[in-house]
Amino acid sequence: MSTEVSPHPYYPLDALIKEYVPNETSIHSLLTTSSIATSAILGGTLTWVSFLRPSLSKADRFAILWFVLSGTIHCFFEGYFMIHHDRMASAQDFLGQLWKEYALSDSRYMTSDTLVLCMETMTVLIWGPLCFFVAYSILNQRSLRHPLQLIVCMSHLYGDTLYYATSLYDHYVHGRSYCRPEAYYFWIYYFLMNFIWIVIPFYYLSQSIRTISNAFKALQRMSADEKAR
């Protein structure tokens, strides 16, 4: 494989990105295709859930959609990065071009950054499959739903916090930015797209904590009532 370093649009401009090739597909086409694929996944999941469990509450249906979407992104989109991280810059398939577009907000995805690669590998192998299992547990009303939901939500909060912290630390302390200077890349790609995995997991984490806490309170009351008899 060639070791030639090609000019690239990523920051910092001295980042070592080999064999970079510009995307052949426009950003409009990439986002349109992504939106259609996401809608198909969510629509298909909702149809399947409604058929299997028509009595399931709207809140549980939304939770299933969230965890199925998260699991799909983790296992397939991030799985692509895990497998192809060392040749991302020259990729011209759909997922490769999506990653090259997103990497304009974080060039670490173009350089096989150790932290990003290790974090994404854990996400693909552990947290992605666990998201699917949480969705399955919600669908079938399994007792493991909340313990597993708590674990996977904590992983999302921890991973996102670490992701933000390492990048911003390098930016403000070392003066090394991985994001292009245009506000669009920072606020939409880097901040908003990742912040979703803080807000929603925090809600489900709080839900699981309340549910588990209430279950123990009920158990304690039952034990106290038995002792009082």
mmCIF file of N, CA and C in Angstrom, residues 20-69:
data_model
loop_
_atom_site.group_PDB
_atom_site.id
_atom_site.type_symbol
_atom_site.label_atom_id
_atom_site.label_comp_id
_atom_site.label_asym_id
_atom_site.label_seq_id
_atom_site.Cartn_x
_atom_site.Cartn_y
_atom_site.Cartn_z
ATOM 1 N N TYR A 20 -5.779 10.251 0.741
ATOM 2 C CA TYR A 20 -7.096 10.888 0.774
ATOM 3 C C TYR A 20 -7.636 11.118 -0.639
ATOM 4 N N VAL A 21 -8.921 10.775 -0.809
ATOM 5 C CA VAL A 21 -9.625 11.005 -2.064
ATOM 6 C C VAL A 21 -10.947 11.697 -1.724
ATOM 7 N N PRO A 22 -11.275 12.821 -2.355
ATOM 8 C CA PRO A 22 -12.541 13.516 -2.062
ATOM 9 C C PRO A 22 -13.747 12.624 -2.343
ATOM 10 N N ASN A 23 -14.825 12.856 -1.626
ATOM 11 C CA ASN A 23 -16.048 12.091 -1.845
ATOM 12 C C ASN A 23 -16.588 12.313 -3.255
ATOM 13 N N GLU A 24 -17.105 11.248 -3.837
ATOM 14 C CA GLU A 24 -17.715 11.335 -5.158
ATOM 15 C C GLU A 24 -19.188 11.727 -5.069
ATOM 16 N N THR A 25 -19.806 11.504 -3.893
ATOM 17 C CA THR A 25 -21.229 11.758 -3.704
ATOM 18 C C THR A 25 -21.422 13.060 -2.946
ATOM 19 N N SER A 26 -22.416 13.826 -3.339
ATOM 20 C CA SER A 26 -22.680 15.109 -2.680
ATOM 21 C C SER A 26 -23.215 14.885 -1.276
ATOM 22 N N ILE A 27 -23.036 15.885 -0.419
ATOM 23 C CA ILE A 27 -23.531 15.788 0.951
ATOM 24 C C ILE A 27 -25.049 15.670 0.961
ATOM 25 N N HIS A 28 -25.709 16.331 0.018
ATOM 26 C CA HIS A 28 -27.176 16.238 -0.064
ATOM 27 C C HIS A 28 -27.609 14.793 -0.316
ATOM 28 N N SER A 29 -26.942 14.129 -1.237
ATOM 29 C CA SER A 29 -27.289 12.736 -1.544
ATOM 30 C C SER A 29 -26.990 11.809 -0.370
ATOM 31 N N LEU A 30 -25.873 12.055 0.304
ATOM 32 C CA LEU A 30 -25.512 11.225 1.460
ATOM 33 C C LEU A 30 -26.558 11.360 2.564
ATOM 34 N N LEU A 31 -26.962 12.595 2.865
ATOM 35 C CA LEU A 31 -27.931 12.818 3.937
ATOM 36 C C LEU A 31 -29.314 12.300 3.549
ATOM 37 N N THR A 32 -29.687 12.442 2.275
ATOM 38 C CA THR A 32 -30.990 11.940 1.823
ATOM 39 C C THR A 32 -31.044 10.421 1.951
ATOM 40 N N THR A 33 -30.002 9.755 1.495
ATOM 41 C CA THR A 33 -29.952 8.295 1.590
ATOM 42 C C THR A 33 -29.948 7.842 3.040
ATOM 43 N N SER A 34 -29.214 8.562 3.890
ATOM 44 C CA SER A 34 -29.174 8.223 5.320
ATOM 45 C C SER A 34 -30.550 8.376 5.954
ATOM 46 N N SER A 35 -31.256 9.447 5.597
ATOM 47 C CA SER A 35 -32.587 9.690 6.154
ATOM 48 C C SER A 35 -33.568 8.609 5.720
ATOM 49 N N ILE A 36 -33.479 8.207 4.464
ATOM 50 C CA ILE A 36 -34.366 7.151 3.961
ATOM 51 C C ILE A 36 -34.081 5.834 4.675
ATOM 52 N N ALA A 37 -32.795 5.515 4.844
ATOM 53 C CA ALA A 37 -32.423 4.273 5.524
ATOM 54 C C ALA A 37 -32.883 4.281 6.979
ATOM 55 N N THR A 38 -32.710 5.423 7.655
ATOM 56 C CA THR A 38 -33.142 5.541 9.053
ATOM 57 C C THR A 38 -34.653 5.387 9.164
ATOM 58 N N SER A 39 -35.382 6.025 8.263
ATOM 59 C CA SER A 39 -36.846 5.934 8.269
ATOM 60 C C SER A 39 -37.306 4.497 8.026
ATOM 61 N N ALA A 40 -36.602 3.799 7.143
ATOM 62 C CA ALA A 40 -36.955 2.409 6.857
ATOM 63 C C ALA A 40 -36.726 1.524 8.082
ATOM 64 N N ILE A 41 -35.618 1.746 8.780
ATOM 65 C CA ILE A 41 -35.317 0.961 9.979
ATOM 66 C C ILE A 41 -36.365 1.222 11.064
ATOM 67 N N LEU A 42 -36.650 2.489 11.314
ATOM 68 C CA LEU A 42 -37.618 2.838 12.360
ATOM 69 C C LEU A 42 -39.030 2.402 11.975
ATOM 70 N N GLY A 43 -39.401 2.628 10.712
ATOM 71 C CA GLY A 43 -40.738 2.235 10.262
ATOM 72 C C GLY A 43 -40.933 0.734 10.297
ATOM 73 N N GLY A 44 -39.917 -0.003 9.848
ATOM 74 C CA GLY A 44 -40.002 -1.461 9.878
ATOM 75 C C GLY A 44 -40.068 -1.999 11.295
ATOM 76 N N THR A 45 -39.280 -1.404 12.179
ATOM 77 C CA THR A 45 -39.284 -1.835 13.582
ATOM 78 C C THR A 45 -40.630 -1.557 14.240
ATOM 79 N N LEU A 46 -41.184 -0.371 13.993
ATOM 80 C CA LEU A 46 -42.469 -0.017 14.583
ATOM 81 C C LEU A 46 -43.586 -0.937 14.081
ATOM 82 N N THR A 47 -43.557 -1.253 12.796
ATOM 83 C CA THR A 47 -44.559 -2.163 12.229
ATOM 84 C C THR A 47 -44.455 -3.544 12.852
ATOM 85 N N TRP A 48 -43.233 -4.017 13.008
ATOM 86 C CA TRP A 48 -42.987 -5.345 13.572
ATOM 87 C C TRP A 48 -43.424 -5.398 15.031
ATOM 88 N N VAL A 49 -43.069 -4.368 15.787
ATOM 89 C CA VAL A 49 -43.438 -4.309 17.205
ATOM 90 C C VAL A 49 -44.962 -4.227 17.360
ATOM 91 N N SER A 50 -45.605 -3.417 16.542
ATOM 92 C CA SER A 50 -47.063 -3.256 16.626
ATOM 93 C C SER A 50 -47.783 -4.561 16.301
ATOM 94 N N PHE A 51 -47.188 -5.335 15.407
ATOM 95 C CA PHE A 51 -47.786 -6.632 15.052
ATOM 96 C C PHE A 51 -47.602 -7.649 16.177
ATOM 97 N N LEU A 52 -46.408 -7.682 16.758
ATOM 98 C CA LEU A 52 -46.119 -8.677 17.797
ATOM 99 C C LEU A 52 -46.739 -8.314 19.139
ATOM 100 N N ARG A 53 -46.730 -7.025 19.502
ATOM 101 C CA ARG A 53 -47.225 -6.583 20.807
ATOM 102 C C ARG A 53 -48.132 -5.363 20.634
ATOM 103 N N PRO A 54 -49.338 -5.563 20.123
ATOM 104 C CA PRO A 54 -50.231 -4.415 19.891
ATOM 105 C C PRO A 54 -50.617 -3.673 21.170
ATOM 106 N N SER A 55 -50.511 -4.332 22.327
ATOM 107 C CA SER A 55 -50.892 -3.691 23.592
ATOM 108 C C SER A 55 -49.742 -2.910 24.230
ATOM 109 N N LEU A 56 -48.575 -2.935 23.637
ATOM 110 C CA LEU A 56 -47.407 -2.256 24.203
ATOM 111 C C LEU A 56 -47.643 -0.747 24.217
ATOM 112 N N SER A 57 -47.246 -0.105 25.297
ATOM 113 C CA SER A 57 -47.464 1.340 25.434
ATOM 114 C C SER A 57 -46.624 2.119 24.418
ATOM 115 N N LYS A 58 -47.050 3.356 24.152
ATOM 116 C CA LYS A 58 -46.310 4.205 23.229
ATOM 117 C C LYS A 58 -44.905 4.495 23.751
ATOM 118 N N ALA A 59 -44.798 4.648 25.068
ATOM 119 C CA ALA A 59 -43.485 4.925 25.660
ATOM 120 C C ALA A 59 -42.521 3.767 25.426
ATOM 121 N N ASP A 60 -43.003 2.537 25.585
ATOM 122 C CA ASP A 60 -42.156 1.369 25.359
ATOM 123 C C ASP A 60 -41.837 1.193 23.878
ATOM 124 N N ARG A 61 -42.783 1.539 23.022
ATOM 125 C CA ARG A 61 -42.508 1.457 21.579
ATOM 126 C C ARG A 61 -41.412 2.440 21.182
ATOM 127 N N PHE A 62 -41.481 3.647 21.733
ATOM 128 C CA PHE A 62 -40.433 4.628 21.442
ATOM 129 C C PHE A 62 -39.087 4.145 21.965
ATOM 130 N N ALA A 63 -39.089 3.547 23.162
ATOM 131 C CA ALA A 63 -37.841 3.037 23.736
ATOM 132 C C ALA A 63 -37.240 1.958 22.838
ATOM 133 N N ILE A 64 -38.076 1.081 22.314
ATOM 134 C CA ILE A 64 -37.588 0.041 21.407
ATOM 135 C C ILE A 64 -36.977 0.667 20.155
ATOM 136 N N LEU A 65 -37.653 1.662 19.601
ATOM 137 C CA LEU A 65 -37.123 2.338 18.414
ATOM 138 C C LEU A 65 -35.764 2.958 18.705
ATOM 139 N N TRP A 66 -35.635 3.578 19.880
ATOM 140 C CA TRP A 66 -34.364 4.210 20.239
ATOM 141 C C TRP A 66 -33.242 3.189 20.344
ATOM 142 N N PHE A 67 -33.491 2.097 21.038
ATOM 143 C CA PHE A 67 -32.422 1.115 21.241
ATOM 144 C C PHE A 67 -32.113 0.335 19.969
ATOM 145 N N VAL A 68 -33.108 0.103 19.124
ATOM 146 C CA VAL A 68 -32.839 -0.544 17.833
ATOM 147 C C VAL A 68 -32.007 0.375 16.947
ATOM 148 N N LEU A 69 -32.365 1.662 16.913
ATOM 149 C CA LEU A 69 -31.588 2.618 16.121
ATOM 150 C C LEU A 69 -30.156 2.715 16.641
#
